[in-house]
CSV table of C-alpha atoms and ligand atoms in Angstrom, one decimal:
chain,number,residue,atom,x,y,z
J,1,UNK,CA,-3.5,25.6,11.4
J,2,UNK,CA,-0.6,23.9,13.0
J,3,UNK,CA,-1.4,20.2,13.5
J,4,UNK,CA,-4.9,19.5,14.9
J,5,UNK,CA,-6.2,17.4,17.9
J,6,UNK,CA,-5.7,13.7,18.2
J,7,UNK,CA,-8.2,11.5,19.6
J,8,UNK,CA,-6.0,8.8,21.4
J,9,UNK,CA,-8.5,6.3,22.2
J,10,UNK,CA,-11.8,5.7,20.4
J,11,UNK,CA,-13.7,2.6,18.9
J,12,UNK,CA,-15.2,4.0,15.9
J,13,UNK,CA,-15.3,0.5,14.3
J,14,UNK,CA,-18.0,-0.5,16.7
J,15,UNK,CA,-21.7,-1.1,15.6
J,16,UNK,CA,-22.8,1.9,17.1
J,17,UNK,CA,-21.5,3.7,14.3
J,18,UNK,CA,-22.7,1.5,11.6
J,19,UNK,CA,-25.3,4.0,10.4
J,20,UNK,CA,-23.0,7.2,10.0
J,21,UNK,CA,-19.2,6.1,10.5
J,22,UNK,CA,-18.3,8.2,7.5
J,23,UNK,CA,-20.3,11.4,8.5
J,24,UNK,CA,-18.8,11.1,12.1
J,25,UNK,CA,-15.3,11.0,10.5
J,26,UNK,CA,-16.2,14.1,8.3
J,27,UNK,CA,-17.6,15.8,11.5
J,28,UNK,CA,-14.3,15.0,13.0
J,29,UNK,CA,-11.9,16.3,10.5
J,30,UNK,CA,-14.0,19.6,10.1
J,31,UNK,CA,-13.7,20.4,13.8
J,32,UNK,CA,-9.8,20.2,13.3
J,33,UNK,CA,-9.4,16.7,14.5
J,34,UNK,CA,-6.1,15.3,12.7
J,35,UNK,CA,-6.1,11.4,13.6
J,36,UNK,CA,-8.0,8.9,15.7
J,37,UNK,CA,-6.2,6.0,17.4
J,38,UNK,CA,-8.2,2.8,17.5
J,39,UNK,CA,-7.6,0.3,20.4
J,40,UNK,CA,-8.8,-3.3,19.6
J,41,UNK,CA,-11.1,-4.9,21.7
J,42,UNK,CA,-10.8,-8.7,21.2
J,43,UNK,CA,-10.4,-11.2,18.1
J,44,UNK,CA,-14.1,-10.4,17.1
J,45,UNK,CA,-13.2,-6.8,16.4
J,46,UNK,CA,-10.0,-7.0,14.4
J,47,UNK,CA,-11.5,-7.5,11.0
J,48,UNK,CA,-13.7,-4.2,11.3
J,49,UNK,CA,-11.0,-2.3,13.0
J,50,UNK,CA,-8.4,-3.0,10.2
J,51,UNK,CA,-11.0,-2.4,7.3
J,52,UNK,CA,-11.7,1.0,8.8
J,53,UNK,CA,-7.8,1.4,8.9
J,54,UNK,CA,-7.6,0.4,5.2
J,55,UNK,CA,-10.3,3.2,4.2
J,56,UNK,CA,-8.7,5.9,6.1
J,57,UNK,CA,-5.0,5.0,6.2
J,58,UNK,CA,-3.8,8.8,6.9
J,59,UNK,CA,-6.7,9.6,9.6
J,60,UNK,CA,-7.1,6.1,11.7
J,61,UNK,CA,-4.3,4.4,13.4
J,62,UNK,CA,-4.8,0.8,14.9
J,63,UNK,CA,-3.6,-0.7,18.1
J,64,UNK,CA,-3.4,-4.6,18.8
J,65,UNK,CA,-4.3,-6.1,22.0
J,66,UNK,CA,-6.9,-8.2,24.1
J,67,UNK,CA,-9.0,-6.3,26.5
J,68,UNK,CA,-9.2,-7.7,30.2
J,69,UNK,CA,-13.3,-8.0,29.9
J,70,UNK,CA,-13.0,-10.4,26.9
J,71,UNK,CA,-10.4,-12.7,29.1
J,72,UNK,CA,-11.7,-16.0,30.5
J,73,UNK,CA,-10.6,-19.5,30.9
J,74,UNK,CA,-10.2,-19.7,27.1
J,75,UNK,CA,-7.9,-16.9,26.9
J,76,UNK,CA,-4.8,-18.9,25.6
J,77,UNK,CA,-6.3,-19.3,22.0
J,78,UNK,CA,-7.5,-15.6,21.8
J,79,UNK,CA,-4.1,-14.4,22.9
J,80,UNK,CA,-2.2,-16.5,20.3
J,81,UNK,CA,-4.5,-15.4,17.7
J,82,UNK,CA,-4.1,-11.7,18.9
J,83,UNK,CA,-0.4,-12.2,18.6
J,84,UNK,CA,-0.4,-13.4,15.2
J,85,UNK,CA,-1.9,-10.2,14.1
J,86,UNK,CA,0.8,-8.2,15.4
J,87,UNK,CA,3.4,-9.6,12.7
J,88,UNK,CA,1.0,-8.9,9.7
J,89,UNK,CA,0.6,-5.1,10.1
J,90,UNK,CA,1.9,-2.0,11.4
J,91,UNK,CA,0.4,-0.6,14.8
J,92,UNK,CA,0.7,2.4,16.8
J,93,UNK,CA,0.4,0.6,20.2
J,94,UNK,CA,-0.6,-2.6,22.1
J,95,UNK,CA,-4.0,-1.9,23.4
J,96,UNK,CA,-6.2,-2.1,25.0
J,97,UNK,CA,-5.0,-4.2,27.8
J,98,UNK,CA,-5.2,-4.3,31.3
J,99,UNK,CA,-7.0,-5.5,34.4
J,100,UNK,CA,-10.9,-5.1,35.0
J,101,UNK,CA,-12.3,-6.2,38.5
J,102,UNK,CA,-15.6,-4.1,38.2
J,103,UNK,CA,-17.5,-6.4,36.0
J,104,UNK,CA,-16.2,-9.8,37.0
J,105,UNK,CA,-13.3,-10.9,39.5
J,106,UNK,CA,-13.4,-14.5,38.8
J,107,UNK,CA,-10.8,-14.3,36.1
J,108,UNK,CA,-8.2,-12.2,37.9
J,109,UNK,CA,-5.4,-14.8,37.6
J,110,UNK,CA,-6.3,-15.0,33.9
J,111,UNK,CA,-6.5,-11.4,33.4
J,112,UNK,CA,-2.9,-10.8,34.9
J,113,UNK,CA,-1.4,-13.5,32.9
J,114,UNK,CA,-2.9,-11.7,29.6
J,115,UNK,CA,-1.7,-8.5,30.6
J,116,UNK,CA,1.6,-9.2,31.5
J,117,UNK,CA,2.2,-11.0,28.4
J,118,UNK,CA,1.1,-8.2,26.4
J,119,UNK,CA,3.3,-5.8,28.4
J,120,UNK,CA,6.2,-8.0,27.2
J,121,UNK,CA,5.2,-7.8,23.6
J,122,UNK,CA,5.0,-4.2,23.8
J,123,UNK,CA,8.8,-4.3,25.2
J,124,UNK,CA,9.8,-6.5,22.4
J,125,UNK,CA,8.3,-4.7,19.8
J,126,UNK,CA,8.9,-1.1,21.1
J,127,UNK,CA,5.2,0.0,21.3
J,128,UNK,CA,3.7,1.9,24.0
J,129,UNK,CA,0.6,0.4,25.9
J,130,UNK,CA,-3.0,1.5,26.3
J,131,UNK,CA,-4.0,0.4,29.8
J,132,UNK,CA,-7.6,0.0,30.8
J,133,UNK,CA,-7.9,-0.3,34.6
J,134,UNK,CA,-11.0,-0.4,36.5
J,135,UNK,CA,-11.1,-1.1,40.2
J,136,UNK,CA,-7.6,-2.6,39.7
J,137,UNK,CA,-4.8,-0.1,40.2
J,138,UNK,CA,-3.0,-2.0,42.7
J,139,UNK,CA,-3.0,-5.0,40.6
J,140,UNK,CA,-2.0,-3.3,37.4
J,141,UNK,CA,1.0,-1.5,39.2
J,142,UNK,CA,1.9,-4.9,40.5
J,143,UNK,CA,2.2,-6.1,37.0
J,144,UNK,CA,3.8,-3.2,35.6
J,145,UNK,CA,6.7,-3.5,38.3
J,146,UNK,CA,6.8,-7.1,37.8
J,147,UNK,CA,7.5,-6.9,34.1
J,148,UNK,CA,9.7,-3.6,34.5
J,149,UNK,CA,8.1,-0.2,34.6
J,150,UNK,CA,11.6,1.3,33.2
J,151,UNK,CA,11.3,-0.5,30.0
J,152,UNK,CA,7.6,0.4,29.3
J,153,UNK,CA,5.9,3.5,27.9
J,154,UNK,CA,2.1,4.2,27.5
J,155,UNK,CA,-1.1,5.6,28.8
J,156,UNK,CA,-3.4,5.1,31.5
J,157,UNK,CA,-6.4,5.3,29.4
J,158,UNK,CA,-9.7,6.9,30.9
J,159,UNK,CA,-7.7,7.9,33.9
J,160,UNK,CA,-10.1,8.3,36.6
J,161,UNK,CA,-8.0,7.8,39.8
J,162,UNK,CA,-7.3,9.7,42.8
J,163,UNK,CA,-4.2,11.6,43.9
J,164,UNK,CA,-2.4,8.7,45.5
J,165,UNK,CA,-2.8,6.7,42.2
J,166,UNK,CA,-1.5,9.7,40.1
J,167,UNK,CA,1.5,9.9,42.2
J,168,UNK,CA,2.4,6.2,41.4
J,169,UNK,CA,2.1,6.9,37.8
J,170,UNK,CA,4.1,10.1,38.3
J,171,UNK,CA,7.0,8.1,39.4
J,172,UNK,CA,7.1,6.2,36.0
J,173,UNK,CA,8.4,8.7,33.5
J,174,UNK,CA,7.4,6.5,30.5
J,175,UNK,CA,3.6,6.8,31.2
J,176,UNK,CA,1.0,9.5,30.6
J,177,UNK,CA,-2.6,9.8,31.5
J,178,UNK,CA,-5.8,9.8,29.1
J,179,UNK,CA,-8.5,12.0,29.9
J,180,UNK,CA,-12.0,11.9,28.3
J,181,UNK,CA,-15.5,13.2,29.0
J,182,UNK,CA,-15.6,11.9,32.5
J,183,UNK,CA,-13.5,15.1,33.4
J,184,UNK,CA,-16.6,17.1,32.5
J,185,UNK,CA,-19.0,15.2,34.7
J,186,UNK,CA,-20.6,17.4,37.5
J,187,UNK,CA,-19.6,15.1,40.4
J,188,UNK,CA,-16.0,14.2,39.1
J,189,UNK,CA,-13.1,15.2,41.2
J,190,UNK,CA,-10.8,14.6,38.1
J,191,UNK,CA,-9.9,18.0,37.3
J,192,UNK,CA,-8.6,18.7,40.7
J,193,UNK,CA,-6.4,15.4,40.4
J,194,UNK,CA,-5.2,16.3,37.1
J,195,UNK,CA,-4.1,19.7,38.2
J,196,UNK,CA,-1.1,17.7,39.9
J,197,UNK,CA,0.1,16.5,36.4
J,198,UNK,CA,2.1,18.6,34.1
J,199,UNK,CA,0.5,18.8,30.7
J,200,UNK,CA,3.3,17.2,28.9
J,201,UNK,CA,1.9,13.9,30.3
J,202,UNK,CA,-1.8,14.3,29.4
J,203,UNK,CA,-3.3,12.9,26.4
J,204,UNK,CA,-7.1,13.6,25.1
J,205,UNK,CA,-9.5,10.7,24.2
J,206,UNK,CA,-13.0,10.2,23.8
J,207,UNK,CA,-13.5,6.4,24.2
J,208,UNK,CA,-16.2,6.7,21.9
J,209,UNK,CA,-18.9,5.4,21.7
J,210,UNK,CA,-18.8,5.5,25.4
J,211,UNK,CA,-18.4,8.2,28.2
J,212,UNK,CA,-19.7,11.3,26.3
J,213,UNK,CA,-18.8,14.7,27.9
J,214,UNK,CA,-21.3,17.1,29.3
J,215,UNK,CA,-23.6,18.3,27.5
J,216,UNK,CA,-23.8,14.9,25.6
J,217,UNK,CA,-23.6,12.8,28.6
J,218,UNK,CA,-25.7,9.8,28.3
J,219,UNK,CA,-25.9,9.8,24.4
J,220,UNK,CA,-23.7,8.2,22.0
J,221,UNK,CA,-20.1,9.7,22.2
J,222,UNK,CA,-18.2,10.5,19.0
J,223,UNK,CA,-14.7,12.1,18.1
J,224,UNK,CA,-15.9,15.6,17.7
J,225,UNK,CA,-17.0,15.8,21.3
J,226,UNK,CA,-13.5,15.6,22.2
J,227,UNK,CA,-13.3,19.4,22.1
J,228,UNK,CA,-15.6,19.7,25.3
J,229,UNK,CA,-13.0,17.7,27.2
J,230,UNK,CA,-10.4,20.0,25.7
J,231,UNK,CA,-12.1,23.1,26.9
J,232,UNK,CA,-12.4,21.4,30.3
J,233,UNK,CA,-8.7,20.7,30.6
J,234,UNK,CA,-7.9,24.1,29.2
J,235,UNK,CA,-9.6,25.7,32.1
J,236,UNK,CA,-7.5,23.4,34.6
J,237,UNK,CA,-4.1,24.6,33.1
J,238,UNK,CA,-5.2,28.3,32.2
J,239,UNK,CA,-4.9,27.7,28.5
J,240,UNK,CA,-7.0,27.8,25.5
J,241,UNK,CA,-8.7,24.5,23.8
J,242,UNK,CA,-6.4,25.4,20.9
J,243,UNK,CA,-3.5,25.1,23.0
J,244,UNK,CA,-4.4,22.1,24.8
J,245,UNK,CA,-5.1,20.4,21.3
J,246,UNK,CA,-1.7,21.5,20.2
J,247,UNK,CA,0.3,20.4,23.3
J,248,UNK,CA,-1.6,17.1,23.9
J,249,UNK,CA,-1.2,16.2,20.0
J,250,UNK,CA,2.6,16.7,20.6
J,251,UNK,CA,2.5,14.3,23.5
J,252,UNK,CA,0.4,11.7,21.5
J,253,UNK,CA,3.1,11.8,18.8
J,254,UNK,CA,5.9,11.5,21.2
J,255,UNK,CA,4.2,8.3,22.8
J,256,UNK,CA,2.7,6.7,19.9
J,257,UNK,CA,4.6,5.0,16.9
J,258,UNK,CA,4.0,4.8,13.3
J,259,UNK,CA,1.7,7.8,12.9
J,260,UNK,CA,2.7,9.6,9.7
J,261,UNK,CA,2.4,13.1,11.3
J,262,UNK,CA,5.1,15.4,11.8
J,263,UNK,CA,5.5,16.4,15.5
A,1,NI,NI1,-11.7,1.7,25.3
């Protein structure tokens, strides 16, 4: 087997996996998954994420960042605590960061400050960003251009935008899109949209425990289900799931840092 598949975005350290986390890792490995990339949520999840990293240093690789839905008026303390962790360990990226106006619009100003500050961290440390965008493409693009699109690299995680939004991303060569179970949903137009993107800018992810692909939709997601997403993406490009795994693995290793695997 050449390489394997990389799940570029999963939250395996969350409590949804407390009863079977190790079994989920075994299932992932046995299916041909080679690595899991773990984006952080906020200061309450750092300990659990790093404990899991210490237990599986060749299989899980952490990112550091502050998620937009954890941002409120007390953001400054959380942000400085998050930054202090950056100097203590090695990370594969800055994430997850971004703007989310679906749940709550009242902290938009604060979300922008936090997002832009973390974009600057990524430039200073030469790490890619994993961006969470929900009902906020215009605001996210605005922040990226303000900080400097040409200096940034990263992924629009859980991409579910339209063709116009995809065109904006295509203009920024440092960015890829992360595709998960949403692409398998019956009412999703996402497969038509991603057909407009070349496969060298596609990453696969689960976002586990969320967004399970069909036929597991509505159940807890886990890394092994990523193969259902790989199959759907393969059908878009006229490839096999194994070919999609290999190509997106290469993309992941080109984008993310400090993953001790050979491209
Ligand atoms: Ni996430």
